[in-house]
Structures are given as structure tokens and as C-alpha cells.
Short mmCIF file of C-alpha atoms in Angstrom, two decimals:
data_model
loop_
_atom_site.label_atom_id
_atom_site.label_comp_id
_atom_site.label_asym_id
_atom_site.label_seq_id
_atom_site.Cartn_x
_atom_site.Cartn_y
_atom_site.Cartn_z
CA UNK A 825 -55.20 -0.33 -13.53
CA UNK A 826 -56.13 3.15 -12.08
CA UNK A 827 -53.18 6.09 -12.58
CA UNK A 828 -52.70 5.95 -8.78
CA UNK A 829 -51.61 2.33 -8.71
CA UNK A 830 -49.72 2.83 -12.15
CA UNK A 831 -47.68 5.57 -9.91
CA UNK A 832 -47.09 3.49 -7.02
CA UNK A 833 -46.05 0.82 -8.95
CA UNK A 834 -43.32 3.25 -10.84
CA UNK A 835 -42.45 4.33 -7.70
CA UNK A 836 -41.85 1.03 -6.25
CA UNK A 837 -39.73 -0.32 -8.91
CA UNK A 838 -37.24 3.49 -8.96
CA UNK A 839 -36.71 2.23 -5.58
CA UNK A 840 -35.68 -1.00 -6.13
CA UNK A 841 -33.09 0.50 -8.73
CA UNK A 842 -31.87 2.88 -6.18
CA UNK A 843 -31.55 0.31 -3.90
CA UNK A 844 -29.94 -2.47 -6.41
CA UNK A 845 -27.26 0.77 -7.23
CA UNK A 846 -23.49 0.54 -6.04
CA UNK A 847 -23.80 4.40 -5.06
CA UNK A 848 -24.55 5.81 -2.23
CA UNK A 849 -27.59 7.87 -3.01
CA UNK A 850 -28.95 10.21 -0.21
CA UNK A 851 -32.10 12.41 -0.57
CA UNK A 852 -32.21 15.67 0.78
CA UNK A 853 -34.96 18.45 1.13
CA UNK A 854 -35.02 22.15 0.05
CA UNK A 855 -33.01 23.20 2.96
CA UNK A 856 -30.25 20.44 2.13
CA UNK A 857 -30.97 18.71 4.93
CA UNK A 858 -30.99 14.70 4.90
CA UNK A 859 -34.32 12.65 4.47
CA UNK A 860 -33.68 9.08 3.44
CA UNK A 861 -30.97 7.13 1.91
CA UNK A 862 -30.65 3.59 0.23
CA UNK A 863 -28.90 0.55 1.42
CA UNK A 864 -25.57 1.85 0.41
CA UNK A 865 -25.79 4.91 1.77
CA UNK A 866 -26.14 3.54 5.19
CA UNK A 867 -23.28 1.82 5.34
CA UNK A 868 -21.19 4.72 3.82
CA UNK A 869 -22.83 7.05 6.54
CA UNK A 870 -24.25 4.85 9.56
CA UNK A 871 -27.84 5.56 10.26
CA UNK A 872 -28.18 7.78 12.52
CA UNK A 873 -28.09 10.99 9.86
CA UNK A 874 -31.91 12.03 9.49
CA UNK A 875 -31.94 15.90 9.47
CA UNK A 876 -28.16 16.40 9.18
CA UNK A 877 -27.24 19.68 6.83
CA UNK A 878 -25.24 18.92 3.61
CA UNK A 879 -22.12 21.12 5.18
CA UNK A 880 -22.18 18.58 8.43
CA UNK A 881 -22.48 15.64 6.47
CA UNK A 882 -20.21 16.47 3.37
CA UNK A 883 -18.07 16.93 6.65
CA UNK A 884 -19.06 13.41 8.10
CA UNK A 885 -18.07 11.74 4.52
CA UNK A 886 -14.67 13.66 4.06
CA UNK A 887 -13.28 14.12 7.11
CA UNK A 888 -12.58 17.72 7.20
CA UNK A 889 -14.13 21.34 6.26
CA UNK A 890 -15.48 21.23 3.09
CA UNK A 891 -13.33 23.65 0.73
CA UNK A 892 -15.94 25.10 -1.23
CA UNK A 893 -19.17 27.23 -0.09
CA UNK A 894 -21.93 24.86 0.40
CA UNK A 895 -25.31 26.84 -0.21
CA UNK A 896 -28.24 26.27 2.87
CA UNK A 897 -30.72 25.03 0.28
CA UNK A 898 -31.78 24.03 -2.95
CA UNK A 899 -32.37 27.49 -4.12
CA UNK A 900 -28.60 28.19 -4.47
CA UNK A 901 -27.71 24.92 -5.31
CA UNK A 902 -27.68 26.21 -9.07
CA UNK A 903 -26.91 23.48 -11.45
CA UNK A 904 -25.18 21.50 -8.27
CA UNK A 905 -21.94 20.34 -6.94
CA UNK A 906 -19.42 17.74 -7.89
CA UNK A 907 -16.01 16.63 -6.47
CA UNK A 908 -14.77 14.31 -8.74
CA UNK A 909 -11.66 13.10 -7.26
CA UNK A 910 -11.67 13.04 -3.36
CA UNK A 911 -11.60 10.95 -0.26
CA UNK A 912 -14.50 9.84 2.15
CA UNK A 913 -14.16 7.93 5.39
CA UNK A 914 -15.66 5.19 6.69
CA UNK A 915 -17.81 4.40 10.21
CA UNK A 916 -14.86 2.16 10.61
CA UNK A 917 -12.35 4.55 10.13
CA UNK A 918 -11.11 3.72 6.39
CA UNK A 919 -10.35 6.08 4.10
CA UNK A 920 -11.65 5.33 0.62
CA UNK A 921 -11.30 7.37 -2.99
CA UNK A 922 -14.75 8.40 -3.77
CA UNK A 923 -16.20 11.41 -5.89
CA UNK A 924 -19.69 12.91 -4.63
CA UNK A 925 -22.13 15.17 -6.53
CA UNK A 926 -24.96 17.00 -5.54
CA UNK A 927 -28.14 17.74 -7.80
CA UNK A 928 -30.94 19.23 -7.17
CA UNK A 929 -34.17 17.47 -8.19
CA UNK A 930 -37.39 18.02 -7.73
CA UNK A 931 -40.30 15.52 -6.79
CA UNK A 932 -43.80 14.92 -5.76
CA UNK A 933 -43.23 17.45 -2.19
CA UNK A 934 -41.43 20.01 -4.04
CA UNK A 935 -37.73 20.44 -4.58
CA UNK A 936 -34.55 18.72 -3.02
CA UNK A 937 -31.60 17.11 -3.98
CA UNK A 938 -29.78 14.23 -4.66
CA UNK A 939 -26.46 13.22 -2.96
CA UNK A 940 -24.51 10.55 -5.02
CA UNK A 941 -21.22 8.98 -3.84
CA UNK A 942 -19.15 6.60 -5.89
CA UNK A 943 -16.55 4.22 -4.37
CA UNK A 944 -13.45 4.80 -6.26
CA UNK A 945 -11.55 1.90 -5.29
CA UNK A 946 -11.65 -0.44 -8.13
CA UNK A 947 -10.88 2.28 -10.62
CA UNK A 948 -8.18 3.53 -8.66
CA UNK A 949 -6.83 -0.04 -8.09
CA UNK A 950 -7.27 -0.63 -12.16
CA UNK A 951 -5.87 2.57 -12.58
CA UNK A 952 -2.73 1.93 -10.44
CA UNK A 953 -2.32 -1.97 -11.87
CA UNK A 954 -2.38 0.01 -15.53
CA UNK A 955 0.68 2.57 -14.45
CA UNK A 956 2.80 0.04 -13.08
CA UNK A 957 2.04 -2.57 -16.08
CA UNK A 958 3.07 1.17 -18.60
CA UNK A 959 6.18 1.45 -16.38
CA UNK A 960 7.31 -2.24 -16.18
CA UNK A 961 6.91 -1.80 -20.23
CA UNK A 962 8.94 1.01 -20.80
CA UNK A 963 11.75 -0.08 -18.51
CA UNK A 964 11.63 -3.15 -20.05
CA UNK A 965 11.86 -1.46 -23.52
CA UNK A 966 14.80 0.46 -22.32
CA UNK A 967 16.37 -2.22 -20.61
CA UNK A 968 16.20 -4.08 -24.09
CA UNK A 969 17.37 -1.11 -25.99
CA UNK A 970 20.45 -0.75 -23.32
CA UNK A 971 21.13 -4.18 -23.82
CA UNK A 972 20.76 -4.94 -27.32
CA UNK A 973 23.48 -1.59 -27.62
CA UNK A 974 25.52 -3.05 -24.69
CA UNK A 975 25.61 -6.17 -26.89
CA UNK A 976 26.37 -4.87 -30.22
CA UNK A 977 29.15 -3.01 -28.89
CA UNK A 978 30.58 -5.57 -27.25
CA UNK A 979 30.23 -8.33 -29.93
CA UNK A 980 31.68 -5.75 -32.30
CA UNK A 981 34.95 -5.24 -29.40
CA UNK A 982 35.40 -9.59 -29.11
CA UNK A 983 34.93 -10.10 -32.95
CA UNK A 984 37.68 -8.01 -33.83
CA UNK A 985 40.41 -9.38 -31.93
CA UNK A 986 39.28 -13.08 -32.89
CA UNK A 987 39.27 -12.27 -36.90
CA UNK A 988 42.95 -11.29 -36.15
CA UNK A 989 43.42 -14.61 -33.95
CA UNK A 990 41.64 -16.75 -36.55
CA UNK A 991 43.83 -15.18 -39.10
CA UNK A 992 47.30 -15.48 -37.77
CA UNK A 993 46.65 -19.22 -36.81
CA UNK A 994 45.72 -20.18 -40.11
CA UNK A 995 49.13 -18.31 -41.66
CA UNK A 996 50.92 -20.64 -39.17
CA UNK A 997 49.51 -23.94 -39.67
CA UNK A 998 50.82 -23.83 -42.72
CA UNK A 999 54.32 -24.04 -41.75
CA UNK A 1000 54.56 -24.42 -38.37
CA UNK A 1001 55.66 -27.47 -35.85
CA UNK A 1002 52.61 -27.05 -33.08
CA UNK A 1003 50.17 -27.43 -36.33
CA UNK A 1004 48.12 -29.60 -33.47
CA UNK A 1005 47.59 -27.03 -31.40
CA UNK A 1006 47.36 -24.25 -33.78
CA UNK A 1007 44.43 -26.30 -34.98
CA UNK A 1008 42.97 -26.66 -31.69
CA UNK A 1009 43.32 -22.86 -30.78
CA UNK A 1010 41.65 -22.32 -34.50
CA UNK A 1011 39.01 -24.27 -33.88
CA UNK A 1012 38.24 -22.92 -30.30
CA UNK A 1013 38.49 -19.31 -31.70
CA UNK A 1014 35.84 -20.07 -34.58
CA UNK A 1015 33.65 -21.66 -32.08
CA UNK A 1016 33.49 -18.54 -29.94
CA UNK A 1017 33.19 -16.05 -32.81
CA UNK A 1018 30.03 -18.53 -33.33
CA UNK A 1019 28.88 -17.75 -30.03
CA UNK A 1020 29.34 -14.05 -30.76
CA UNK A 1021 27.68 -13.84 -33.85
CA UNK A 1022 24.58 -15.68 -32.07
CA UNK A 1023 24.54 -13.26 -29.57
CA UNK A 1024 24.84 -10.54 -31.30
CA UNK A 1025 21.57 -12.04 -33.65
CA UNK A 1026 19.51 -12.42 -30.54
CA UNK A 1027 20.18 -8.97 -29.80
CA UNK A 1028 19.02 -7.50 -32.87
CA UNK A 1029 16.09 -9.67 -32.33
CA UNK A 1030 14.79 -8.49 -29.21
CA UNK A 1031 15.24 -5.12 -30.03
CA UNK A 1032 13.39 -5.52 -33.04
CA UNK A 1033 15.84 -4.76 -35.61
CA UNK A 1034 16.55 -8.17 -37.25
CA UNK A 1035 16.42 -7.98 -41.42
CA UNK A 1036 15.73 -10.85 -43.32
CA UNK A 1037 15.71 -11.31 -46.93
CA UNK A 1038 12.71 -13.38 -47.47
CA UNK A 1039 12.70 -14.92 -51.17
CA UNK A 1040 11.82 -18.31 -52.70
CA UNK A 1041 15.06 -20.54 -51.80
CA UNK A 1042 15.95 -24.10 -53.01
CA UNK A 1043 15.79 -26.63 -49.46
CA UNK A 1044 17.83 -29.36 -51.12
CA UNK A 1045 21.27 -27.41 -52.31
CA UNK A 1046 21.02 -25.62 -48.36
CA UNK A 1047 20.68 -28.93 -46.78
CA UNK A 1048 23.67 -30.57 -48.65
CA UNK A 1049 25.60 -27.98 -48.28
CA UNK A 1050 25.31 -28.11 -44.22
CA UNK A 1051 25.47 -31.54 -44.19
CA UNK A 1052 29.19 -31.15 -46.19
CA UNK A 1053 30.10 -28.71 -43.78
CA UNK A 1054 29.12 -30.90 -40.14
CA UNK A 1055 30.35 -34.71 -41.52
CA UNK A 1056 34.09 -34.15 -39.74
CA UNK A 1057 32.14 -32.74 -36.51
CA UNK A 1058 29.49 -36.02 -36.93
CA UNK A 1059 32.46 -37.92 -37.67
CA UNK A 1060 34.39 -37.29 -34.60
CA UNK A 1061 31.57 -38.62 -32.60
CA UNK A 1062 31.60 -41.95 -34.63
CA UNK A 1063 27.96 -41.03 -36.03
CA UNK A 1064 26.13 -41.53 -39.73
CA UNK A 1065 24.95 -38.34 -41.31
CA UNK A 1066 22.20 -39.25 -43.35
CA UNK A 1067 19.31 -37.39 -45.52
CA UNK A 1068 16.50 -38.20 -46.85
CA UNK A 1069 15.17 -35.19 -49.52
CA UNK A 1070 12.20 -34.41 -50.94
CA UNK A 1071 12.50 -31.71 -54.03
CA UNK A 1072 11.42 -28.17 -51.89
CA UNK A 1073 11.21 -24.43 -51.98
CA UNK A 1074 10.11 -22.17 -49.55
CA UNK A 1075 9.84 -18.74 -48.35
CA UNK A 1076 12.80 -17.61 -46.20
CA UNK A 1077 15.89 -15.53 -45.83
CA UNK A 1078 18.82 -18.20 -47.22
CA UNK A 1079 21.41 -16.86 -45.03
CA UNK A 1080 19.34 -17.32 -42.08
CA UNK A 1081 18.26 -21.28 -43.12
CA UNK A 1082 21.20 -22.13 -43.58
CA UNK A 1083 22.10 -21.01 -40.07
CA UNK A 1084 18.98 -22.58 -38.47
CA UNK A 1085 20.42 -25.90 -39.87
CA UNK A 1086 23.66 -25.53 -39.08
CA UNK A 1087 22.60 -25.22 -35.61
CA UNK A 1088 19.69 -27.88 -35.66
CA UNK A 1089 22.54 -30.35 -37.06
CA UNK A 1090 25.30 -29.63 -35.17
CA UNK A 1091 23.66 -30.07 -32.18
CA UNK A 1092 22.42 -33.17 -33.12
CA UNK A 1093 26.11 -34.01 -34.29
CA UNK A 1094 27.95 -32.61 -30.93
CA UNK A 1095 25.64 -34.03 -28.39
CA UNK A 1096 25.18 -37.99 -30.10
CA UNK A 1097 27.59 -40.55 -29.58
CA UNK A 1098 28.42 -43.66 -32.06
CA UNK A 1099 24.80 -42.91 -33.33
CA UNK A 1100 22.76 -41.50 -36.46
CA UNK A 1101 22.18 -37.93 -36.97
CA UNK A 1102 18.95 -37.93 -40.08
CA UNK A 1103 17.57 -35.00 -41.96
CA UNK A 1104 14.51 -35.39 -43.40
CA UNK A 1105 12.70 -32.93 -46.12
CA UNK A 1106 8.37 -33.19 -46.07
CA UNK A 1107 6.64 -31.15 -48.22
CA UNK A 1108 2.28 -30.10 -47.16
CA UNK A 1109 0.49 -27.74 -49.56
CA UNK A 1110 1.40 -24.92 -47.35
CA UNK A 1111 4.59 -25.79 -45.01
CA UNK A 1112 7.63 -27.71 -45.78
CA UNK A 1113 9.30 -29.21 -42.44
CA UNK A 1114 13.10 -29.83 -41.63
CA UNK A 1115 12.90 -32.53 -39.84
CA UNK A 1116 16.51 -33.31 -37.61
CA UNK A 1117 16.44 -36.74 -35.61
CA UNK A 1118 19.24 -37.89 -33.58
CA UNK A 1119 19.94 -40.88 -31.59
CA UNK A 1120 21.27 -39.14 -28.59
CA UNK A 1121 20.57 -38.90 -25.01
CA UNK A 1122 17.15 -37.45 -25.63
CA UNK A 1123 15.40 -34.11 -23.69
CA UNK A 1124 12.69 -34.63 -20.55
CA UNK A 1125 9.81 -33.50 -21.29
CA UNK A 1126 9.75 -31.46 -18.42
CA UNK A 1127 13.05 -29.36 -20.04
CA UNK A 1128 11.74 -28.96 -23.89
CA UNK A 1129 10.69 -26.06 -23.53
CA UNK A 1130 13.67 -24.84 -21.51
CA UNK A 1131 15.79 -25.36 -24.42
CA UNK A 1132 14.11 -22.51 -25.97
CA UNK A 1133 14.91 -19.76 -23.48
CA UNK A 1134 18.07 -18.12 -24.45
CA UNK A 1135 20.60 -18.52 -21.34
CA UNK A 1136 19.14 -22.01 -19.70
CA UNK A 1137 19.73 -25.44 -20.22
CA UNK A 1138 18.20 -28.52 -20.38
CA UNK A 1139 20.98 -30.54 -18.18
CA UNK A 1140 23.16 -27.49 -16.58
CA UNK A 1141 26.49 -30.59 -16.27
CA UNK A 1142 25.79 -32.15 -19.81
CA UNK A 1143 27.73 -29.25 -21.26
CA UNK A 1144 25.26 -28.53 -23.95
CA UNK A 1145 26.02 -25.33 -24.99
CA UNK A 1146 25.55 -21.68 -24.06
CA UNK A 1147 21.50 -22.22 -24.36
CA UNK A 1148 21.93 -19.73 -27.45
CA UNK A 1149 21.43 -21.94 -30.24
CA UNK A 1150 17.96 -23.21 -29.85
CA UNK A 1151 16.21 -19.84 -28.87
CA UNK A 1152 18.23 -18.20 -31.86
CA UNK A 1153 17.24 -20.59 -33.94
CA UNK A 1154 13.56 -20.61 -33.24
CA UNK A 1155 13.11 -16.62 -33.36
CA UNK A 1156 14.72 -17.30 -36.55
CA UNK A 1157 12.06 -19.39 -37.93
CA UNK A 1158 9.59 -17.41 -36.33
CA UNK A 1159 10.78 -13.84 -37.95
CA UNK A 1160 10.67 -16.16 -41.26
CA UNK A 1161 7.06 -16.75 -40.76
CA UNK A 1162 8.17 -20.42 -39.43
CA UNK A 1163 8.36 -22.32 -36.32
CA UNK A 1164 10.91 -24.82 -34.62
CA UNK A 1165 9.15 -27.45 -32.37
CA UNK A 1166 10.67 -30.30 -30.72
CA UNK A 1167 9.78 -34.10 -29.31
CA UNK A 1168 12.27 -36.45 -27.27
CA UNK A 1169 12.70 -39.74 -25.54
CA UNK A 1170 15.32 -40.06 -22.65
CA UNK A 1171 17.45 -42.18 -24.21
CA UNK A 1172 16.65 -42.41 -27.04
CA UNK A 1173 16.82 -39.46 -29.01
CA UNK A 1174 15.28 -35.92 -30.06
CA UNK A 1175 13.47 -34.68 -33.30
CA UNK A 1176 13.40 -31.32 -34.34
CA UNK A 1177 11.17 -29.57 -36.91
CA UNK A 1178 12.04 -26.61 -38.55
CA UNK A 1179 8.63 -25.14 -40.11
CA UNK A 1180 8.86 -22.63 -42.84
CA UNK A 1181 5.98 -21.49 -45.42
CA UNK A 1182 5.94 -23.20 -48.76
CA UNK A 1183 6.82 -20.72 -51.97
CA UNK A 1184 3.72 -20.98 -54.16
#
């Protein structure tokens, strides 16, 4: 291969890069004055632009006077020219973001230079997208922060006039004649201060400032001790509380179990009929699961994962609950390194597994 057709062919395959490039890329002679252009340049410019000066076409491509001194040709060109951050217009008439820089180079009939335009559209759009996703985020965090304060204040407000309700009906149920009623207002009050407290966890937990104890805990004594504490409520809806425990420990905050299952069970309790509530202990060589089966009107499997978003429903006329419950208890498990799933049957019933880690 002679050295002439080892040039051409060199030649021949710079052009195809220049061509293949998503710049605009427009040659220019010594005197700055336009020779040829590639694909892209053409339809950034039209065609029509042989011989133009780089003042008229900087002009062409922005749309207005250049503001800088442009020199007449490559000989005060210097190390070159860049705008970085501008604006050039179409043959159609659009405006697009676009920087432009001007090199001089020199080549086989002397020197020139290089005009190089970038479409800025992409970045800017990328750019844009990545502001408005960085200002969703921080008025999101705020809007947490404000709530999670708006929250704690006010759960701290309700919670102190209930204590004093909660305390003055138990004085008189003691002794007095409306001991029914008393009863019923008692046990209305406790179920709100319930609702309080859970409120008041999920807002620690979305603004990140739920604690949890995390030690090796007993399952057994924690499960026996709920199950104590729901038999009237399982009782008043004519169902069987029943366990089935296998001996367990695992890694969690006790408090914060025992709540999980007082939650898991109740429900279970409060929303099955003449039926069977079961709690059932398995231990794997790295979980143990809480498993709570009922035999109540079961979940669609359309609304299962509803249940988990704090505020919703899975039937808005059943009257189950607030919609606190489940989500609490689930971010529970999940700050405890856990995890609360769920499976139902219309009908016939819903399981759900509290998953916590094993203690070694």
C-alpha cells in the first residue's frame, strides 16, 4: 500500500467520523470564511452558506450580534473561541440551547478553523428533570418534617385530655350507677388514645426518628401475654383464640413486638365473626415467622397491598379501622430488620406473617 493511498484512506475514514458525529462541525479557511460542513451542520445551517464570514454566520446560528469581537481570520483567532452556554436558531425558526467553539486548525492547504456546535437539549432537559426531582425531594422532606411536628404536637394536645378522661372513668366505675356506660366511654377513650399513639409512631417513622431497642427477646412469653390481653375482645365476637408455639428468640425491640401482635391479633379478633383466630410460631435457621390466621371475611387480592398504606382501606363501608394499624405495623417489622406479608381468600380468611431475624 503506497503512503498516498494510506493517506486517502485516513482521510476517508476522519470523514466518516465527522460525519457519524452529533455536532455540527463546519470548516472554515484562514480568513474565517465557510468551506464545507458535515451532515449535521447542514441541517443546523441550511446549505446555502459556502463563503459566509464567521461574524455573519455566528449571526445566522444565534440570532443576533455576536457580543464578543470576532477576529477576520485565523491569525487572531489565538487559542479560539467558545460560548458554552447559549442559544442557536433553527431554518425552521426553533430556538435550541447549544454551545459553539471555534479552533483553529491547520491542514493539508494551510490553516483554518473548526466550528463545533453542540445541541444542548437533552442535557438541558436532564438537567431540568434533575432540579425538579431535588425540589419535589426537599419539599417533600419538609412537608414530612412539618408534619411529623404537626403530629407530635397534636398527639401530645389529644393524649392529655384522654389520660384525664381514662382516669376519672375508672375512679367512677367503681362506685357509680351508669358503671355500663362508664365502661363504654372507657373503652372508647382507650381505643382512641390507641389511635393516637399509632399515629404519633408513624410519625416518628417517616421522619426518621423512630428508636428501637433491638435485643434477643423470648417469642413465646410475648405471644401469651397478647393472647391474655385480646380473649374478651375474641370473645365478644364468639371466636377461639388458639396458639400453636414453637420455643423462639429473635432479634427485636420487645415493646415494639408486642405491639405488632397486638395489632396483627386484634384485627384478626375485631374483624372475624363466630370463627377461629390461630397464632402460629415457625422457626428457619435465620427467620422466625408470626404467623396470624383468621377465619374472617378474607382481603381481594386486588386490596392487599392497600392495607399497607397508612390512611386507605381495603373495604372503605366494612369499618375496618383507621388504615393505621397495618402500615404501622409493617414499618415496624421493617425498622426491626423484619417484614409483615399477607395472603387471603374472600371468604374465607387472611394470614399474616410477621418476619423478624432469628437471635443466633
Amino acid at each position: 500500500e503506497s503512503l498516498h493511498e494510506a493517506v486517502r484512506r485516513d482521510k476517508e475514514r476522519l470523514s466518516a467520523v465527522v460525519e457519524a458525529l452529533p455536532e455540527a462541525v463546519v470548516w472554515l479557511d484562514d480568513q474565517l470564511a465557510v468551506e464545507d460542513g458535515n451532515i449535521q451542520s447542514v441541517g443546523l445551517l441550511g446549505r446555502r452558506n459556502a463563503g459566509r464570514r464567521i461574524a455573519d454566520l455566528l449571526e445566522l446560528l444565534t440570532a443576533q450580534k455576536v457580543p464578543m469581537a470576532l477576529p477576520t481570520s485565523v491569525e487572531g483567532l489565538g487559542g479560539g473561541l467558545e460560548e458554552p452556554d447559549g442559544w442557536v436558531s433553527l431554518p425552521d425558526g426553533r430556538r435550541i440551547p447549544a454551545a459553539w467553539t471555534l479552533v483553529p486548525v491547520e491542514g493539508d492547504h494551510g490553516e483554518g478553523a473548526l466550528l463545533v456546535v453542540s445541541d444542548l437539549t437533552e442535557r438541558k432537559q436532564r438537567e431540568q428533570a434533575l432540579r425538579a426531582a431535588e425540589l419535589d425531594a426537599e419539599v417533600s422532606r419538609r412537608s414530612r418534617a412539618s408534619r411529623g411536628r404537626f403530629l407530635a404536637d397534636m398527639s401530645h394536645e389529644l393524649r392529655t385530655p384522654l389520660n384525664a378522661i381514662l382516669g376519672y372513668t375508672e375512679l367512677l366505675m367503681e362506685e357509680h350507677e351508669a358503671a355500663d356506660d362508664l365502661q363504654r366511654i372507657h373503652r372508647a377513650s382507650r381505643h382512641l388514645l390507641a389511635l393516637i399513639n399509632d399515629l404519633l409512631d408513624l410519625s416518628k417513622i417517616d421522619a426518621g426518628k423512630m428508636q428501637y431497642d433491638l435485643r434477643d427477646v423470648a417469642v413465646g412469653p410475648i405471644v401469651e401475654d397478647v393472647l391474655d390481653t385480646l380473649r374478651p375482645v375474641a370473645a365478644e365476637q364468639g371466636n377461639a383464640l388458639r396458639a400453636r408455639l414453637a420455643e423462639a428468640t429473635v432479634v427485636a425491640d420487645a415493646r415494639r413486638l408486642s405491639q405488632c401482635l397486638l395489632n396483627l391479633v386484634g384485627n384478626a379478633c375485631k374483624f372475624t365473626t363466630d370463627g377461629r383466630v390461630d397464632v402460629e410460631v415457625e422457626v428457619t435457621a435465620q427467620r422466625v415467622r408470626l404467623h396470624v390466621r383468621d377465619t374472617g371475611v378474607g382481603i381481594a387480592p386486588d386490596d392487599l397491598e392497600r392495607v399497607f398504606q397508612a390512611f386507605a382501606q381495603a373495604d372503605e363501608v366494612s369499618g375496618r379501622g383507621t388504615g393505621l394499624g397495618l402500615p404501622l405495623t409493617r414499618a415496624l417489622a421493617v425498622g426491626m430488620g423484619g417484614d409483615l406479608t399477607a395472603t387471603s381468600v374472600p371468604g374465607e380468611g387472611s394470614t399474616f406473617t410477621l418476619v423478624l431475624p432469628r437471635a443466633r
